[in-house]
């Protein structure tokens, strides 16, 4: 499934959030918040119902997520994927 590549933890301005795949859709959840469904605009761009914020996944050549751009009022704010390798 194409959206599986987007699943994982991300860091944005010191905060962490998780993108998960459920019921054949992407969901975003912050540490203390309820999950929010991300609705597809295209294969790599998503939005939240009732909100103008867009979430655009940018991929590296190997198909992994290089970064996630959070687009708010025309500003592109980068979030970084957190490595899934275990911490030392």
GROMACS .gro file of C-alpha atoms in nm:
model
   88
    1UNK     CA    1   0.000   0.000   0.000
    2UNK     CA    2   0.141   0.339  -0.103
    3UNK     CA    3   0.051   0.513   0.224
    4UNK     CA    4   0.246   0.261   0.435
    5UNK     CA    5   0.567   0.449   0.354
    6UNK     CA    6   0.435   0.754   0.544
    7UNK     CA    7   0.378   0.565   0.871
    8UNK     CA    8   0.612   0.658   1.154
    9UNK     CA    9   0.716   0.923   1.402
   10UNK     CA   10   0.799   1.279   1.301
   11UNK     CA   11   0.948   1.578   1.480
   12UNK     CA   12   0.822   1.932   1.426
   13UNK     CA   13   0.972   2.225   1.618
   14UNK     CA   14   1.068   2.003   1.910
   15UNK     CA   15   0.733   1.822   1.929
   16UNK     CA   16   0.674   1.466   1.815
   17UNK     CA   17   0.371   1.319   1.644
   18UNK     CA   18   0.289   0.990   1.481
   19UNK     CA   19   0.137   0.904   1.146
   20UNK     CA   20  -0.040   0.569   1.140
   21UNK     CA   21  -0.242   0.368   0.889
   22UNK     CA   22  -0.591   0.261   0.999
   23UNK     CA   23  -0.904   0.160   0.816
   24UNK     CA   24  -0.718   0.215   0.490
   25UNK     CA   25  -0.651   0.581   0.576
   26UNK     CA   26  -0.376   0.789   0.733
   27UNK     CA   27  -0.416   0.927   1.084
   28UNK     CA   28  -0.204   1.181   1.271
   29UNK     CA   29  -0.179   1.175   1.649
   30UNK     CA   30   0.005   1.397   1.890
   31UNK     CA   31   0.120   1.268   2.226
   32UNK     CA   32  -0.183   1.383   2.426
   33UNK     CA   33  -0.440   1.431   2.151
   34UNK     CA   34  -0.699   1.225   1.972
   35UNK     CA   35  -0.602   1.088   1.628
   36UNK     CA   36  -0.702   1.307   1.332
   37UNK     CA   37  -0.778   1.158   0.992
   38UNK     CA   38  -0.566   1.285   0.703
   39UNK     CA   39  -0.770   1.302   0.383
   40UNK     CA   40  -0.593   1.259   0.049
   41UNK     CA   41  -0.559   1.542  -0.201
   42UNK     CA   42  -0.311   1.335  -0.402
   43UNK     CA   43  -0.086   1.034  -0.344
   44UNK     CA   44   0.152   1.248  -0.135
   45UNK     CA   45  -0.058   1.540  -0.007
   46UNK     CA   46  -0.325   1.532   0.264
   47UNK     CA   47  -0.550   1.766   0.462
   48UNK     CA   48  -0.769   1.760   0.771
   49UNK     CA   49  -1.143   1.815   0.722
   50UNK     CA   50  -1.241   2.172   0.810
   51UNK     CA   51  -0.879   2.297   0.809
   52UNK     CA   52  -0.669   2.463   0.539
   53UNK     CA   53  -0.345   2.303   0.661
   54UNK     CA   54  -0.190   2.061   0.413
   55UNK     CA   55   0.053   1.779   0.484
   56UNK     CA   56   0.287   1.697   0.194
   57UNK     CA   57   0.526   1.402   0.211
   58UNK     CA   58   0.850   1.438   0.014
   59UNK     CA   59   1.031   1.117  -0.071
   60UNK     CA   60   1.398   1.037  -0.115
   61UNK     CA   61   1.515   0.846  -0.422
   62UNK     CA   62   1.489   0.517  -0.230
   63UNK     CA   63   1.118   0.579  -0.159
   64UNK     CA   64   1.155   0.664   0.209
   65UNK     CA   65   1.015   0.987   0.352
   66UNK     CA   66   1.277   1.260   0.338
   67UNK     CA   67   1.056   1.516   0.510
   68UNK     CA   68   0.698   1.612   0.572
   69UNK     CA   69   0.601   1.966   0.480
   70UNK     CA   70   0.321   2.117   0.686
   71UNK     CA   71   0.176   2.393   0.469
   72UNK     CA   72  -0.002   2.662   0.669
   73UNK     CA   73  -0.129   2.977   0.495
   74UNK     CA   74   0.130   2.934   0.220
   75UNK     CA   75   0.421   2.873   0.459
   76UNK     CA   76   0.600   2.540   0.422
   77UNK     CA   77   0.711   2.416   0.764
   78UNK     CA   78   0.932   2.106   0.754
   79UNK     CA   79   0.889   1.812   0.990
   80UNK     CA   80   1.155   1.543   0.999
   81UNK     CA   81   1.101   1.169   1.019
   82UNK     CA   82   1.252   1.018   1.334
   83UNK     CA   83   1.472   0.718   1.268
   84UNK     CA   84   1.313   0.391   1.363
   85UNK     CA   85   1.649   0.254   1.477
   86UNK     CA   86   1.678   0.196   1.852
   87UNK     CA   87   1.825   0.472   2.065
   88UNK     CA   88   2.171   0.403   2.210
   0.00000   0.00000   0.00000
